[in-house]
Amino acid sequence: MSVLLLEPFYGGSHKQLIDLLSEDLGVCRLVTLPPNKWHWRARTAALWLAERIEPSDHYRVLMASGTLNLAELLGLRQDLVPLRKVLYMHENQLAYPVQKEQLRDYQYGYNQVVSCLAADVVLFNSHFNRDSFLAAVEPFLNRVPGAGHLGPLRPQLEAKARVLSFPVKVPPLFPALYRDPTSPLHVVWPHRCRRLLGLSPESVPVPPLTSMAAPTTSTATLPLQTTLPSQVTLEHPRVPEVFHGEEYEDVEDWLEQFERVAVSNHWNE
């Protein structure tokens, strides 16, 4: 087992990535923490993982997500320092959207910065996340009062930053060619329904499902089958309002599909 895979938040897209890597790599050691209370995982996971990682002379590569404070872990487990350390950034806390900038928790972004400095390779899931992180890192750190300005860190981080899109195993497409043309149109709603239903500060109004799927076609001539990846159930009082009177009872696979298609949503309530 030459690869050590660490995941402090083993759920959603984080679990999907680790499981895929574990399956493909075969010989690896997987150490994880449960996928709840994301904020606690981001702040404290290093200590818990440090105790759970079994010492081994066979490790050659350490890979972890950006939820882990890698610098803290290496300080606690100095036997891991010689390994090639790869950090995968599912999101970028320096540019992660918040309702008010003054409410942004500085610690999450700071943890990611020091983790990137401690890593040998930093993989971002998009060019946007990489570029926005690099652009924000020096202004972000220089906000610390009374500490003086740091030297230029961007070149150091840029040299190890890469973009690796989230790996997905695509199922065969050929069965779709033989599908009954009269069957319902399957619409996947990838938005965060917690925000949609007003359960988060970032809630925003949205158009009806049918207007997005086919603006000139009514539901009478275009039957819809809808999948919503969310923890919200049909019993939520705002469901009829949000879906503008549509046949929301036809919505399928709410909670079941959530774990399969979640995109770094860090649900922790």
Coordinates of C-alpha atoms in Angstrom, one line a residue:
M1 CA 0.0 0.0 0.0
S2 CA 2.2 2.8 -1.3
V3 CA -0.6 5.5 -1.4
L4 CA -2.2 6.9 1.7
L5 CA -5.6 8.5 0.9
L6 CA -7.0 10.8 3.6
E7 CA -10.5 12.3 3.6
P8 CA -11.8 14.3 6.7
F9 CA -15.3 14.6 5.2
Y10 CA -16.1 11.1 3.7
G11 CA -19.4 11.9 1.9
G12 CA -20.8 13.4 -1.2
S13 CA -18.3 14.2 -4.0
H14 CA -15.4 13.8 -1.5
K15 CA -16.4 10.2 -1.0
Q16 CA -17.0 9.7 -4.7
L17 CA -13.5 10.8 -5.5
I18 CA -11.8 8.8 -2.8
D19 CA -13.7 5.6 -3.7
L20 CA -12.9 6.0 -7.4
L21 CA -9.2 6.4 -6.6
S22 CA -9.2 3.6 -4.1
E23 CA -10.8 1.3 -6.7
D24 CA -8.5 2.2 -9.5
L25 CA -5.3 2.3 -7.4
G26 CA -5.9 -1.0 -5.7
V27 CA -3.0 -0.9 -3.3
C28 CA -3.7 2.0 -1.0
R29 CA -4.5 2.8 2.6
L30 CA -7.8 4.7 3.1
V31 CA -8.3 6.8 6.4
T32 CA -11.5 8.8 6.7
L33 CA -13.8 10.7 9.1
P34 CA -17.6 10.8 9.0
P35 CA -19.3 13.3 6.7
N36 CA -21.1 15.4 9.2
K37 CA -20.4 18.8 10.8
W38 CA -18.1 20.0 8.0
H39 CA -16.9 23.0 9.9
W40 CA -15.6 20.9 12.7
R41 CA -13.9 18.5 10.3
A42 CA -12.2 21.5 8.6
R43 CA -10.9 22.8 12.0
T44 CA -10.0 19.6 13.8
A45 CA -9.5 16.7 11.4
A46 CA -5.7 16.8 11.5
L47 CA -5.5 15.6 15.1
W48 CA -8.0 12.8 14.6
L49 CA -6.4 11.6 11.4
A50 CA -2.9 11.7 13.0
E51 CA -4.1 9.2 15.6
R52 CA -5.8 6.9 13.0
I53 CA -3.0 6.6 10.4
E54 CA -1.0 3.5 11.1
P55 CA 2.8 3.9 10.7
S56 CA 4.2 2.2 7.7
D57 CA 7.4 2.2 5.7
H58 CA 5.5 1.4 2.5
Y59 CA 3.8 4.8 2.0
R60 CA 5.2 6.8 -0.9
V61 CA 2.3 9.2 -1.7
L62 CA -0.1 11.0 0.6
M63 CA -3.3 12.4 -1.0
A64 CA -5.9 14.5 0.8
S65 CA -8.7 16.9 0.1
G66 CA -8.5 20.7 0.9
T67 CA -10.7 20.1 3.9
L68 CA -7.7 18.9 5.8
N69 CA -5.1 21.2 7.3
L70 CA -2.2 19.4 5.9
A71 CA 0.4 21.5 7.7
E72 CA -1.1 20.6 11.0
L73 CA -1.1 16.9 10.2
L74 CA 2.6 17.0 9.1
G75 CA 3.5 18.7 12.4
L76 CA 1.8 16.0 14.3
R77 CA 3.1 13.1 12.2
Q78 CA 6.5 14.0 11.0
D79 CA 7.0 10.5 9.6
L80 CA 4.7 11.6 6.8
V81 CA 6.8 14.6 5.8
P82 CA 9.0 12.7 3.3
L83 CA 6.0 11.4 1.3
R84 CA 5.0 13.1 -1.9
K85 CA 2.0 15.1 -0.8
V86 CA -0.9 15.8 -3.2
L87 CA -3.8 18.1 -2.2
Y88 CA -7.1 18.0 -4.1
M89 CA -9.1 21.3 -3.9
H90 CA -12.8 20.5 -4.3
E91 CA -13.5 24.2 -3.6
N92 CA -11.6 27.4 -2.9
Q93 CA -12.4 29.1 0.4
L94 CA -10.8 32.4 -0.7
A95 CA -13.5 32.8 -3.3
Y96 CA -16.3 30.7 -1.9
P97 CA -19.5 32.7 -2.1
V98 CA -20.8 34.2 1.1
Q99 CA -23.7 36.6 1.7
K100 CA -21.5 39.3 3.2
E101 CA -17.7 39.3 2.9
Q102 CA -17.2 40.5 6.5
L103 CA -18.9 37.3 7.6
R104 CA -16.4 35.0 5.8
D105 CA -14.6 32.8 8.3
Y106 CA -10.9 33.6 7.9
Q107 CA -9.8 30.3 9.3
Y108 CA -11.0 28.1 6.5
G109 CA -9.2 30.1 3.8
Y110 CA -6.0 30.3 6.0
N111 CA -6.1 26.5 6.5
Q112 CA -6.2 26.0 2.7
V113 CA -3.3 28.4 2.2
V114 CA -1.0 26.7 4.6
S115 CA -2.1 23.3 3.3
C116 CA -1.1 24.3 -0.2
L117 CA 2.2 25.6 1.0
A118 CA 2.9 22.2 2.7
A119 CA 1.9 20.1 -0.3
D120 CA 4.1 19.2 -3.2
V121 CA 1.3 19.2 -5.8
V122 CA -2.0 21.1 -5.5
L123 CA -4.8 19.9 -7.8
F124 CA -7.8 22.3 -8.4
N125 CA -11.0 21.0 -9.9
S126 CA -11.3 23.9 -12.3
H127 CA -9.3 26.7 -13.8
F128 CA -11.6 29.2 -12.0
N129 CA -10.8 27.8 -8.6
R130 CA -7.1 27.7 -9.3
D131 CA -6.9 31.2 -10.8
S132 CA -9.2 32.9 -8.2
F133 CA -7.2 31.2 -5.4
L134 CA -3.9 32.4 -6.7
A135 CA -5.2 35.9 -7.3
A136 CA -6.7 36.2 -3.8
V137 CA -4.0 34.6 -1.7
E138 CA -1.7 37.6 -1.1
P139 CA -4.5 40.2 -0.5
F140 CA -6.2 37.6 1.8
L141 CA -3.1 37.1 4.0
N142 CA -2.3 40.8 4.1
R143 CA -5.6 41.4 5.8
V144 CA -4.1 40.2 9.1
P145 CA -3.8 43.3 11.3
G146 CA -0.5 44.3 12.7
A147 CA 1.5 41.4 11.2
G148 CA 3.1 43.3 8.3
H149 CA 3.1 42.2 4.7
L150 CA 4.3 38.7 3.7
G151 CA 6.7 38.1 0.9
P152 CA 5.3 37.1 -2.5
L153 CA 3.6 33.7 -2.1
R154 CA 1.8 33.4 -5.5
P155 CA 4.9 32.3 -7.5
Q156 CA 5.6 29.5 -4.9
L157 CA 2.0 28.3 -5.1
E158 CA 1.6 28.7 -8.8
A159 CA 4.6 26.4 -9.4
K160 CA 2.8 23.5 -7.8
A161 CA -0.8 24.3 -8.9
R162 CA -2.5 22.1 -11.5
V163 CA -6.0 21.7 -12.8
L164 CA -7.6 18.2 -12.7
S165 CA -11.3 18.1 -13.5
F166 CA -13.3 15.9 -11.2
P167 CA -13.0 12.4 -12.5
V168 CA -16.3 10.7 -13.4
K169 CA -16.9 7.2 -14.7
V170 CA -19.3 7.7 -17.5
P171 CA -21.8 4.8 -18.1
P172 CA -22.4 3.4 -21.6
L173 CA -24.5 5.8 -23.7
F174 CA -25.8 3.2 -26.2
P175 CA -28.9 2.2 -24.3
A176 CA -30.2 5.7 -24.7
L177 CA -30.4 5.2 -28.5
Y178 CA -33.1 2.5 -28.0
R179 CA -35.2 4.4 -25.5
D180 CA -38.9 4.8 -26.2
P181 CA -39.3 8.2 -27.9
T182 CA -42.6 8.7 -26.1
S183 CA -41.1 8.2 -22.6
P184 CA -40.9 11.2 -20.2
L185 CA -38.1 13.8 -20.6
H186 CA -35.8 13.2 -17.6
V187 CA -34.7 16.6 -16.1
V188 CA -31.9 16.6 -13.5
W189 CA -32.1 19.7 -11.3
P190 CA -28.5 20.1 -10.0
H191 CA -29.2 23.2 -7.9
R192 CA -29.0 23.2 -4.1
C193 CA -32.6 22.8 -3.0
R194 CA -31.8 24.0 0.5
R195 CA -31.0 27.5 -0.9
L196 CA -33.9 27.2 -3.3
L197 CA -36.4 26.6 -0.5
G198 CA -35.1 29.4 1.7
L199 CA -33.2 27.3 4.1
S200 CA -29.9 29.1 3.4
P201 CA -29.1 32.9 3.1
E202 CA -28.2 32.5 -0.5
S203 CA -31.8 31.5 -1.6
V204 CA -32.7 32.8 -5.0
P205 CA -35.9 32.7 -7.1
V206 CA -35.9 30.2 -10.0
P207 CA -38.1 29.7 -13.1
P208 CA -40.5 26.8 -13.4
L209 CA -39.0 23.4 -14.3
T210 CA -41.0 23.2 -17.5
S211 CA -39.9 26.6 -18.7
M212 CA -36.3 25.5 -18.4
A213 CA -36.8 22.2 -20.0
A214 CA -38.9 23.4 -23.0
P215 CA -40.0 27.0 -23.0
T216 CA -42.7 26.5 -25.7
T217 CA -44.0 23.2 -24.6
S218 CA -46.6 22.5 -21.9
T219 CA -46.5 19.6 -19.5
A220 CA -49.6 18.2 -21.3
T221 CA -47.5 17.4 -24.3
L222 CA -44.2 16.9 -22.6
P223 CA -44.2 14.6 -19.6
L224 CA -41.4 15.2 -17.2
Q225 CA -39.5 13.0 -14.9
T226 CA -37.4 15.0 -12.5
T227 CA -34.5 14.2 -10.2
L228 CA -33.5 16.6 -7.5
P229 CA -30.4 15.8 -5.5
S230 CA -31.3 17.2 -2.1
Q231 CA -32.0 16.3 1.5
V232 CA -35.3 18.3 1.3
T233 CA -38.4 16.1 1.0
L234 CA -41.7 16.7 -0.8
E235 CA -43.4 17.4 2.6
H236 CA -41.5 20.7 2.9
P237 CA -44.1 23.6 2.9
R238 CA -42.3 25.6 0.3
V239 CA -42.1 22.9 -2.4
P240 CA -45.4 23.8 -4.1
E241 CA -44.5 27.5 -4.1
V242 CA -41.0 27.0 -5.5
F243 CA -42.2 24.7 -8.3
H244 CA -44.9 27.1 -9.4
G245 CA -47.8 24.7 -9.1
E246 CA -46.2 22.0 -11.2
E247 CA -46.7 18.3 -10.6
Y248 CA -43.9 18.2 -8.1
E249 CA -45.3 14.8 -6.8
D250 CA -43.6 13.3 -9.9
V251 CA -40.1 14.3 -8.6
E252 CA -38.0 11.2 -8.1
D253 CA -34.9 10.2 -6.2
W254 CA -34.5 13.1 -3.8
L255 CA -32.3 11.9 -1.0
E256 CA -31.2 8.7 -2.8
Q257 CA -29.6 10.6 -5.7
F258 CA -28.0 13.2 -3.4
E259 CA -25.0 11.2 -2.4
R260 CA -24.3 10.1 -5.9
V261 CA -24.3 13.6 -7.6
A262 CA -23.4 15.9 -4.7
V263 CA -20.8 18.5 -5.7
S264 CA -18.8 19.5 -2.6
N265 CA -21.9 20.7 -0.9
H266 CA -20.7 20.3 2.7
W267 CA -24.1 19.7 4.2
N268 CA -23.7 20.0 8.0
E269 CA -26.9 21.0 9.5

